[in-house]
mmCIF file of C-alpha atoms in Angstrom:
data_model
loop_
_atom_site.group_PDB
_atom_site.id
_atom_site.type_symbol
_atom_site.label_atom_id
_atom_site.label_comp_id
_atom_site.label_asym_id
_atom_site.label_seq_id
_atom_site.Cartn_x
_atom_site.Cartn_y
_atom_site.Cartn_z
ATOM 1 C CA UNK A 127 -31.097 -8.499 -27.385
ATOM 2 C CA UNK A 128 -33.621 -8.765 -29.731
ATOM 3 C CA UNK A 129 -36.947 -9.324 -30.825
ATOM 4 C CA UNK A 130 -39.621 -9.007 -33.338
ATOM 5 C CA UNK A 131 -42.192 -6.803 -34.412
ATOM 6 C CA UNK A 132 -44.665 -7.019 -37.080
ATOM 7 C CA UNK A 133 -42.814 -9.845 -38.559
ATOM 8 C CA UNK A 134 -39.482 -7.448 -38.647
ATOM 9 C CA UNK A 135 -36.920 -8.622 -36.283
ATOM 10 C CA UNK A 136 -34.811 -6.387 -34.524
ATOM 11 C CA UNK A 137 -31.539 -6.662 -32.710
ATOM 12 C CA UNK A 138 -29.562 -4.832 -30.100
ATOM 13 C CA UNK A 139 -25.704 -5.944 -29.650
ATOM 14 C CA UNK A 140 -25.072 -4.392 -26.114
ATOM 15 C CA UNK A 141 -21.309 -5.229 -25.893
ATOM 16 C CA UNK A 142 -18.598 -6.714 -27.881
ATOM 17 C CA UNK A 143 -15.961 -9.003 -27.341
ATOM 18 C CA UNK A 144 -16.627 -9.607 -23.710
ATOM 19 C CA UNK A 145 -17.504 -13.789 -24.037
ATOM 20 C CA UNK A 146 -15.226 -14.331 -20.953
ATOM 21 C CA UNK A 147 -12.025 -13.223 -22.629
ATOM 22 C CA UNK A 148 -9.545 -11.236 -20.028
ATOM 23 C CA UNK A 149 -9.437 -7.255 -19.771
ATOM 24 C CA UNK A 150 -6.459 -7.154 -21.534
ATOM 25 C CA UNK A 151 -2.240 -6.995 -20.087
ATOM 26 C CA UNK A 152 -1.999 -5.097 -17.221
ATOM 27 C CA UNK A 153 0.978 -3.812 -15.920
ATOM 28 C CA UNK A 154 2.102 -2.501 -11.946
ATOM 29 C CA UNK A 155 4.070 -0.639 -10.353
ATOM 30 C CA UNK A 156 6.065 -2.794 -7.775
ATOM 31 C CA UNK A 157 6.117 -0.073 -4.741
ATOM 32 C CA UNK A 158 9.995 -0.301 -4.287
ATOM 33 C CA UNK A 159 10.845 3.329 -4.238
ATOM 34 C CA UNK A 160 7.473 4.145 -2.527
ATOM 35 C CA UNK A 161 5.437 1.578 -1.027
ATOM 36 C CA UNK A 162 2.286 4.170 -1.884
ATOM 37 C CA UNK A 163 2.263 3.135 -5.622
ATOM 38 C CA UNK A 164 2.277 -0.515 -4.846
ATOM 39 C CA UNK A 165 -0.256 -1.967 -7.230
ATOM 40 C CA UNK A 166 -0.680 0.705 -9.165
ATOM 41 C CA UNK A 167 -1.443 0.263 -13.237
ATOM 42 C CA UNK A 168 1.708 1.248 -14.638
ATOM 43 C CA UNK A 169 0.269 0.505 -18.235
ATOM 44 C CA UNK A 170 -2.729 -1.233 -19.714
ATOM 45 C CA UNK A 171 -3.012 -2.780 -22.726
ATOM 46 C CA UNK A 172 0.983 -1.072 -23.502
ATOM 47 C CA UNK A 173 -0.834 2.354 -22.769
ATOM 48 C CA UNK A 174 -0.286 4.749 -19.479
ATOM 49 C CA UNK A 175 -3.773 6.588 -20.967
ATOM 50 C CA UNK A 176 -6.918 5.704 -22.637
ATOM 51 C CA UNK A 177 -8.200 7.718 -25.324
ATOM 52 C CA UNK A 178 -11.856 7.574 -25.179
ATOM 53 C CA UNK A 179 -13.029 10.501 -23.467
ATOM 54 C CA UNK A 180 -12.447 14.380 -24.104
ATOM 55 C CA UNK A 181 -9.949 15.822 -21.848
ATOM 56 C CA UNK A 182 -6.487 13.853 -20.559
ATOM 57 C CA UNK A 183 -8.047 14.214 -16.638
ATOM 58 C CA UNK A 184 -10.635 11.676 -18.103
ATOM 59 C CA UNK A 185 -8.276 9.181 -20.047
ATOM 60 C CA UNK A 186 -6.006 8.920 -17.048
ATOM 61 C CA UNK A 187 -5.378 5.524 -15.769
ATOM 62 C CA UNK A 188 -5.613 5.707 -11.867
ATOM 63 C CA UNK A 189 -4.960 3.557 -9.164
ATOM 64 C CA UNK A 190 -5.128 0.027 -9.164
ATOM 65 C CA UNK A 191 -7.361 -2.917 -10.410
ATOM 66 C CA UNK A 192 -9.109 -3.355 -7.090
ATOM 67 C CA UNK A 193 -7.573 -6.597 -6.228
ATOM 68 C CA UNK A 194 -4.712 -5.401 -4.098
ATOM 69 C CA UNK A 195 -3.620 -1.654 -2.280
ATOM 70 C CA UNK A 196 -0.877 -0.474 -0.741
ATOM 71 C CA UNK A 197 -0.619 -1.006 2.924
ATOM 72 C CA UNK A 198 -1.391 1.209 6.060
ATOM 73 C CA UNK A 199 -4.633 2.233 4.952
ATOM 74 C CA UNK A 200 -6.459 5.454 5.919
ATOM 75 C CA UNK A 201 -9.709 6.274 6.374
ATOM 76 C CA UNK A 202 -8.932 9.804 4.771
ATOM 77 C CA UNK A 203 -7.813 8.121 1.859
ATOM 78 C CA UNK A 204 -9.342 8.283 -2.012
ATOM 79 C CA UNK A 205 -8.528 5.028 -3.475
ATOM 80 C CA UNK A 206 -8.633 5.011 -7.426
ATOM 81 C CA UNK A 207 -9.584 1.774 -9.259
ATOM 82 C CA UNK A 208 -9.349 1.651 -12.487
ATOM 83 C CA UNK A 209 -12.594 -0.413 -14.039
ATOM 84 C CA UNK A 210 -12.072 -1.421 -17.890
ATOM 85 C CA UNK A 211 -15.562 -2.094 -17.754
ATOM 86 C CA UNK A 212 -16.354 1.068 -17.692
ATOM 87 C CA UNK A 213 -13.299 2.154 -19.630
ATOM 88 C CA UNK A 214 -12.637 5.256 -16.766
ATOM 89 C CA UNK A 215 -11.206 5.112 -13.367
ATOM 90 C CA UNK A 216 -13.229 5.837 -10.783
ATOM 91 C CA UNK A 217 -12.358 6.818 -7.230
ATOM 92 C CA UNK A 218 -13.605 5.497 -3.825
ATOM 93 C CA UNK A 219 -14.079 6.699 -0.055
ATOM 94 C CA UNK A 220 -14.304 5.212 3.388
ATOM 95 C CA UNK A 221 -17.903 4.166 4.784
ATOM 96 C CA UNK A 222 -17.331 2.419 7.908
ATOM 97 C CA UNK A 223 -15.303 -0.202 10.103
ATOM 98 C CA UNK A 224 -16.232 -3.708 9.147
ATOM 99 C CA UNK A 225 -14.466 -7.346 10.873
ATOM 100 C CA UNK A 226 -14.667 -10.177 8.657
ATOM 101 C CA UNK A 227 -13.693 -13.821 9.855
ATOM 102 C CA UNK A 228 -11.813 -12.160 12.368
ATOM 103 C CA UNK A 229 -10.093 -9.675 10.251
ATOM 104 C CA UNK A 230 -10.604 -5.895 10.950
ATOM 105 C CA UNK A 231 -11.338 -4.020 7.487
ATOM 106 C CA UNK A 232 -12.336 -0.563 6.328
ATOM 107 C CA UNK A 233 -15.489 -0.266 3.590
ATOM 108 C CA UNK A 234 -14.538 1.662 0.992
ATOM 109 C CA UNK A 235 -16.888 2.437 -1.808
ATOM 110 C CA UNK A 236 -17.469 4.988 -4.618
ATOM 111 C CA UNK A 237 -19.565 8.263 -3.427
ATOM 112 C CA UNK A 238 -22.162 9.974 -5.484
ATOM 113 C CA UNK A 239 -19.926 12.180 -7.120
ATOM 114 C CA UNK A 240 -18.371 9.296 -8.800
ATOM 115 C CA UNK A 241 -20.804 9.103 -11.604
ATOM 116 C CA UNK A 242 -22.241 12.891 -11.311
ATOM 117 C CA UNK A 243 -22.682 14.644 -14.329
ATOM 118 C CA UNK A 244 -20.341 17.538 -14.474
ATOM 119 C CA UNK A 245 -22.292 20.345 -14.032
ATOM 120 C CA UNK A 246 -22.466 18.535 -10.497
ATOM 121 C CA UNK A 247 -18.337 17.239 -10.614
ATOM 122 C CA UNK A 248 -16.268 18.977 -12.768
ATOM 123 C CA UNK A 249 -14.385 15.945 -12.774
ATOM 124 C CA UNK A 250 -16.526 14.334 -15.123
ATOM 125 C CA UNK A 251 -17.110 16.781 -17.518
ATOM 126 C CA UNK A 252 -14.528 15.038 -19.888
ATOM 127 C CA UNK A 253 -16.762 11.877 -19.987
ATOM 128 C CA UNK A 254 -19.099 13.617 -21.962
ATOM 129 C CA UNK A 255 -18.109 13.118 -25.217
ATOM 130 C CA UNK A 256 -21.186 14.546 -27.034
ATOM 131 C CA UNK A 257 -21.888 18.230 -25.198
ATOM 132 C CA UNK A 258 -26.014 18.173 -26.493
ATOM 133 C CA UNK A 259 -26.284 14.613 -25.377
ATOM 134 C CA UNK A 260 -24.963 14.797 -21.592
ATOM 135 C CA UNK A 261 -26.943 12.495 -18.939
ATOM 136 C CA UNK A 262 -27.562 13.395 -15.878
ATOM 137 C CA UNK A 263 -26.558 12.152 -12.302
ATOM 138 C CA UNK A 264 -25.711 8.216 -11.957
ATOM 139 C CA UNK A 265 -25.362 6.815 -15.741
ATOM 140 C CA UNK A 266 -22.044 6.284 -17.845
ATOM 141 C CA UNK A 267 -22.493 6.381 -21.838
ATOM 142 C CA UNK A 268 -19.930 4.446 -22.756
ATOM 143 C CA UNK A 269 -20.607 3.820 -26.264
ATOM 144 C CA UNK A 270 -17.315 5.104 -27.633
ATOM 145 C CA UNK A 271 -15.485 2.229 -25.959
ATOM 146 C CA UNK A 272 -17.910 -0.500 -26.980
ATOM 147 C CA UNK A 273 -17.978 0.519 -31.174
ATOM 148 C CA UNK A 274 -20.880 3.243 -31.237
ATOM 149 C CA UNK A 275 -23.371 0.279 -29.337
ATOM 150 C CA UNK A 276 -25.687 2.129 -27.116
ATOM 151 C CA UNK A 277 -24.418 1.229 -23.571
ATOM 152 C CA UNK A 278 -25.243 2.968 -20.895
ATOM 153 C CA UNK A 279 -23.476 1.937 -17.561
ATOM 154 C CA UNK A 280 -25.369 2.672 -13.869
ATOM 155 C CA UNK A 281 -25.003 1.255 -10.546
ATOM 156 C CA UNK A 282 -28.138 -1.117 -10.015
ATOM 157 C CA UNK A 283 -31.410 0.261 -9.668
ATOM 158 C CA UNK A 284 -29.873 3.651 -10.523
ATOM 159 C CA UNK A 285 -28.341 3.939 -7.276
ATOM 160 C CA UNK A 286 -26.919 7.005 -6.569
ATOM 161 C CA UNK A 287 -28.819 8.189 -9.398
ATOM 162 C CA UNK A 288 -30.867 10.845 -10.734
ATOM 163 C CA UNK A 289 -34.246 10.004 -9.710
ATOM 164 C CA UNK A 290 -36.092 10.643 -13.118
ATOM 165 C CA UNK A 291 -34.118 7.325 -14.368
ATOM 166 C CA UNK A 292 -35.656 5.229 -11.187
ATOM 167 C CA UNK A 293 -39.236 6.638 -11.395
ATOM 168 C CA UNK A 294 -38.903 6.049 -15.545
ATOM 169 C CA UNK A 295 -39.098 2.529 -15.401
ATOM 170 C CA UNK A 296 -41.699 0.142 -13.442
ATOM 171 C CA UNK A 297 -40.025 -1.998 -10.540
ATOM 172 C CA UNK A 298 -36.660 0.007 -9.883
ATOM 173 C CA UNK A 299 -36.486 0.900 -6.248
ATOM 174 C CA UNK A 300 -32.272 1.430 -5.443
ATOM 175 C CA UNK A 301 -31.820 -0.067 -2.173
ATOM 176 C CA UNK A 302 -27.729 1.181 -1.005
ATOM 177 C CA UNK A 303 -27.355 -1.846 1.058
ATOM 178 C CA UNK A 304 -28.337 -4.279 -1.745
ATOM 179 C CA UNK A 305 -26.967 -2.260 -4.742
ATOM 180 C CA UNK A 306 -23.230 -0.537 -3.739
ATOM 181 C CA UNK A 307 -20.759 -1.599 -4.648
ATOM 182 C CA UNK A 308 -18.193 -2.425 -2.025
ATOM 183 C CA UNK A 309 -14.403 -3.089 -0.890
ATOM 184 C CA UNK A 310 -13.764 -4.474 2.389
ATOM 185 C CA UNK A 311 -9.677 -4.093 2.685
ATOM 186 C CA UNK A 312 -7.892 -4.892 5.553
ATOM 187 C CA UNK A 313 -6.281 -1.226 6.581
ATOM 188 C CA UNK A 314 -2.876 -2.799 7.668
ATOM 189 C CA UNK A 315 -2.067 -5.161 4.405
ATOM 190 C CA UNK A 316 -4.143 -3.459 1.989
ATOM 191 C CA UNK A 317 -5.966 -6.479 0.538
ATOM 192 C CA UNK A 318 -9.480 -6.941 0.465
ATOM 193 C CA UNK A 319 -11.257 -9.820 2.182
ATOM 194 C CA UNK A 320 -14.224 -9.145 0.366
ATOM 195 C CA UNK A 321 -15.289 -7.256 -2.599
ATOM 196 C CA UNK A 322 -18.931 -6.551 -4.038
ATOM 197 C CA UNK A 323 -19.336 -5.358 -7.642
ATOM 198 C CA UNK A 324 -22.246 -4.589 -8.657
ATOM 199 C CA UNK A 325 -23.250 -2.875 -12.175
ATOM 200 C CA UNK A 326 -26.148 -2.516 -14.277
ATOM 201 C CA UNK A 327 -25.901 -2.742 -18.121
ATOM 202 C CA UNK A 328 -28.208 -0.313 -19.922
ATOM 203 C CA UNK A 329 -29.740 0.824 -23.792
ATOM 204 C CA UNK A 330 -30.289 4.626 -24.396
ATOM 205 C CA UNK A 331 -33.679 4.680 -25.920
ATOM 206 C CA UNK A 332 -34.850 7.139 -27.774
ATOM 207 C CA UNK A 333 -36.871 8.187 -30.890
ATOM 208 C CA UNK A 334 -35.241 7.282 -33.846
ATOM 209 C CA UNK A 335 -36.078 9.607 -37.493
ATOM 210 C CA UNK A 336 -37.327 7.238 -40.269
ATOM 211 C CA UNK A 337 -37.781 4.252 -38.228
ATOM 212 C CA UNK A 338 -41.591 3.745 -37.156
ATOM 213 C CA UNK A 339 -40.955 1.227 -34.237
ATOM 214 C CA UNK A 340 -39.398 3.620 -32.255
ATOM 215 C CA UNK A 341 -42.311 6.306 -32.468
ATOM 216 C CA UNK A 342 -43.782 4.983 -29.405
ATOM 217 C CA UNK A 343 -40.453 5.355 -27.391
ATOM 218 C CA UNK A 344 -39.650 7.749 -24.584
ATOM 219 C CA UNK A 345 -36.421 9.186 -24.397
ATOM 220 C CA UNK A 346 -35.119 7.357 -21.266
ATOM 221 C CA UNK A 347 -32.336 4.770 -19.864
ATOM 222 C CA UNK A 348 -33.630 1.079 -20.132
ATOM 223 C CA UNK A 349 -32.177 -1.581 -17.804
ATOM 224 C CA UNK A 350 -30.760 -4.882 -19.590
ATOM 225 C CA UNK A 351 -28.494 -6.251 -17.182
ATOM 226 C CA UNK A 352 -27.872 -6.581 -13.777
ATOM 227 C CA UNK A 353 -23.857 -7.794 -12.597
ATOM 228 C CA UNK A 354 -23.751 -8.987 -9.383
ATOM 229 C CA UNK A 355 -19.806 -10.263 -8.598
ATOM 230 C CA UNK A 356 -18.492 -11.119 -5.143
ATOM 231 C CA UNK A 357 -15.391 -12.195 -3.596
ATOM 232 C CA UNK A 358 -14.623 -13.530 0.065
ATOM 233 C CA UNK A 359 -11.763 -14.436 1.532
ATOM 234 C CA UNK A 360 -11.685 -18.326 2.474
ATOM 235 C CA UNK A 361 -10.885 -19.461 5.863
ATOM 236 C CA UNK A 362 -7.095 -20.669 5.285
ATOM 237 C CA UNK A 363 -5.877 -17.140 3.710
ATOM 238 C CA UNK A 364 -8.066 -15.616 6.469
ATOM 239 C CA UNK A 365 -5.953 -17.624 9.100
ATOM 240 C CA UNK A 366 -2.915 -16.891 7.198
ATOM 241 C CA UNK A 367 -3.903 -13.428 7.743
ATOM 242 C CA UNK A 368 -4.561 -13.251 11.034
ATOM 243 C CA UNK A 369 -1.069 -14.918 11.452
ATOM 244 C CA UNK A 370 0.634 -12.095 9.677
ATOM 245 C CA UNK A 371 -1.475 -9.388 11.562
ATOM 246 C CA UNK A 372 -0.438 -10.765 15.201
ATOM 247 C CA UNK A 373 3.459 -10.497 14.126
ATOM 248 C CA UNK A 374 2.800 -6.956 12.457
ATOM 249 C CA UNK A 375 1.436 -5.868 16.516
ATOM 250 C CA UNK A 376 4.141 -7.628 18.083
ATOM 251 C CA UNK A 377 6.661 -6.156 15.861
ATOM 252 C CA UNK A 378 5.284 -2.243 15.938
ATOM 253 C CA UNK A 379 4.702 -2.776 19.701
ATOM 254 C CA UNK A 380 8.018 -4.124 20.678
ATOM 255 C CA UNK A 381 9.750 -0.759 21.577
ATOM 256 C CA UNK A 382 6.972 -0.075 23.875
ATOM 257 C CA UNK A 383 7.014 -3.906 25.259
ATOM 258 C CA UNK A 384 11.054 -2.906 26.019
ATOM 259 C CA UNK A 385 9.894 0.215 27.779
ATOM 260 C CA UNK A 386 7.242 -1.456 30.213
ATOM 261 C CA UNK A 387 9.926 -4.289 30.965
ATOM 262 C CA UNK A 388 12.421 -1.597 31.924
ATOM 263 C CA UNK A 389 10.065 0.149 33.750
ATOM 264 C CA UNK A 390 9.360 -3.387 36.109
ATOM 265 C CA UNK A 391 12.821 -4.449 36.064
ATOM 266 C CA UNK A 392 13.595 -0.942 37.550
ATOM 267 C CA UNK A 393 10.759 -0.747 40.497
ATOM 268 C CA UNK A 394 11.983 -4.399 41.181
ATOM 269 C CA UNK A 395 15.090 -3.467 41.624
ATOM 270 C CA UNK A 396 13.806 -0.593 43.697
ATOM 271 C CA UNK A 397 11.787 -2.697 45.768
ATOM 272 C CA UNK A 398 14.550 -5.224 46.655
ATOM 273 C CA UNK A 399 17.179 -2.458 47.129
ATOM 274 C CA UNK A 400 14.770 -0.719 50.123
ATOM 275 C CA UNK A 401 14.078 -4.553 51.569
ATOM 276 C CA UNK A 402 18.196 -5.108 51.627
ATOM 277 C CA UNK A 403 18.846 -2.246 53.686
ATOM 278 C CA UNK A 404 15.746 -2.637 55.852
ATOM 279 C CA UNK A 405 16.716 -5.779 57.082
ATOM 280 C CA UNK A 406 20.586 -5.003 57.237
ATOM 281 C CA UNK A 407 21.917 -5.656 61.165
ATOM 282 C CA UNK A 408 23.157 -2.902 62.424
ATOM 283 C CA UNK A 409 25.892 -2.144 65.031
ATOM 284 C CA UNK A 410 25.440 -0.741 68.184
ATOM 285 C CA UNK A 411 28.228 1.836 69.912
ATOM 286 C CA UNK A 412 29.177 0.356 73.307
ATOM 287 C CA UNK A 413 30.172 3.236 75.605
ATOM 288 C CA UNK A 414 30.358 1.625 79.104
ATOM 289 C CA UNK A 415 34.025 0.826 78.735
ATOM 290 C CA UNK A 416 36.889 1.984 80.670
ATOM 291 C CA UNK A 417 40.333 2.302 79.129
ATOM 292 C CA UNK A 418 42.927 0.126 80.884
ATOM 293 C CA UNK A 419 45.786 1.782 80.799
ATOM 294 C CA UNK A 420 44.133 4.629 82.670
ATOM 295 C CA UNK A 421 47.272 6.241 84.491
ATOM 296 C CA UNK A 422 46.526 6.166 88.321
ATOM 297 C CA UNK A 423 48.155 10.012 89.389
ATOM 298 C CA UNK A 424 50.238 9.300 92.242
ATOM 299 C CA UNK A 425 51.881 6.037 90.161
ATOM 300 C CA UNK A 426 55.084 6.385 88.897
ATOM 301 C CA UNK A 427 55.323 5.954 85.349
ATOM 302 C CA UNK A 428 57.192 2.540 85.038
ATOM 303 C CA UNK A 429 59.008 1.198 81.912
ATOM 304 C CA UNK A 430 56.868 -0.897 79.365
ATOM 305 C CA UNK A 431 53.508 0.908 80.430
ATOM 306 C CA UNK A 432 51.262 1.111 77.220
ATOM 307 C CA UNK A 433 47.591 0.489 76.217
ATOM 308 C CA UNK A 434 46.073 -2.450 77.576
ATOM 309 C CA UNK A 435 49.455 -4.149 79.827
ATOM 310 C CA UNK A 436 50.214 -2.432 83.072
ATOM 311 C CA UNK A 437 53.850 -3.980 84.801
ATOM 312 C CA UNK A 438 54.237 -5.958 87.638
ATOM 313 C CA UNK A 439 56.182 -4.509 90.220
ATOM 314 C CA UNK A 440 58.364 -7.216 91.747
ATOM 315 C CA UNK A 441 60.246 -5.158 94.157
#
């Protein structure tokens, strides 16, 4: 940025080296031995820590990039991300239930307490690098990762801000719904169908000894730039998707599909069992019989009597 001023020109270099080049190797955990580190920066750049900030909490690299998570989300779950941007990893939460193109997700995004100063999160004390020079809620100085320029990152608008940095500057009015930042992940995969980063690029002004065009400045965070990146899933990897999701159901509800067809197969069975013996004829005892070979008492017995043939006397 620059300009000029009583035929002096000045210039501000905000950032350096970032003309589209990548973020440098990354390297991830696979998720073989536990499918909770899938994704997971193993390394970046051939490092497992940055050395920016003050205190090893700070220079740890957390989490993943963003573009992929383990699967079986939770909503209890703190998902890490790890932003090179702003050199740090920062950490997000669950917001609410969200279906896109048919795909149920969970919005995750990062809390307040993401970029509190740390007399608010302890957490972030480390990112202070200069103790006299802290800022307060909502704002990142990360100047000792872009060569001493005087960047000072934010969420747009200052959301989730300290309110002194809104009210400082004419036309800021944070808005959550149009300023957060955002992932929309699909709880059972763990890979976002849509994504919302959103970042604003700041300068640290502030009164400068020996140099008369900064006598008129106040000592506040000035707003540069304004990032606005989104990502949405497209309508064959959503169908894809929804594919995979329907066999995931079938598959986790199958014992329970065996169960319920048990269940009918055994009241069928039931059922037909009671209807069998319902309609089964049954016999009826005939008592009105009398025995033939019923010995008369003043017969004589003759040779050959026996059940059922009496002999003919022929005499």
């Amino acid at each position: 940025v620059s300009f000029v001023h009583n035929g002096t020109k000045v210039a501000l270099f905000l950032c350096c080296q970032k003309n589209g080049s990548n973020d440098g190797e990354f390297v991830y955990h696979t998720g073989e031995q536990n499918y909770l580190d899938f994704g997971r920066i193993y390394t970046w750049k051939g490092e497992k820590m940055v050395s920016f900030w003050k205190t090893n909490q700070s220079n740890m690299i957390n989490g993943t990039d963003g573009s992929s998570f383990h699967p079986f989300l939770t909503k209890e779950e703190r998902l890490n991300v790890f932003t090179p941007d702003l050199c740090r990893s920062i950490h997000m939460r669950f917001e609410k239930e969200v279906e896109l193109k048919g795909i149920p997700a969970y919005r995750f995004t990062p809390p307040r307490d993401t970029l509190a100063s740390g007399k608010n999160n302890p957490e972030n004390e480390g990112f202070c690098v200069t103790p006299k020079k802290c800022l307060d809620d909502g704002v990142l100085d990360v100047s000792v990762c872009r060569k001493g320029a005087p960047v000072v990152v934010s969420f747009p608008h200052f959301h989730l801000g300290d309110e002194k940095y809104a009210q400082a500057i004419d036309g800021i009015s944070p808005v959550h719904e149009h300023h957060q930042t955002f992932l929309d992940l699909n709880p059972t995969m763990g890979v976002p169908v849509r994504a919302m980063k959103r970042a604003q690029f700041n300068i640290h002004l502030e009164r400068v000894s020996g140099f008369p065009l900064t006598r008129n400045l106040n000592n506040t965070i000035f707003p540069i730039l304004f990032l606005n990146e989104s990502v949405v899933i497209d309508d064959a990897s959503a169908a894809r998707i929804q594919k995979l999701l329907l066999i995931v159901t079938l598959v986790s509800r199958f014992p329970l599909i065996l169960v319920a067809m048990g269940v009918i197969l055994l009241l069928v069975s039931i059922i037909l069992a009671i209807r069998f013996y319902q309609n089964k004829p049954s016999a009826k005892k005939d008592t009105s019989y009398v025995p033939v070979s019923a010995k008369v008492d003043d017969q004589d017995e003759k040779n050959g009597t026996f059940i059922g043939m009496t002999p003919v006397d022929k005499s």
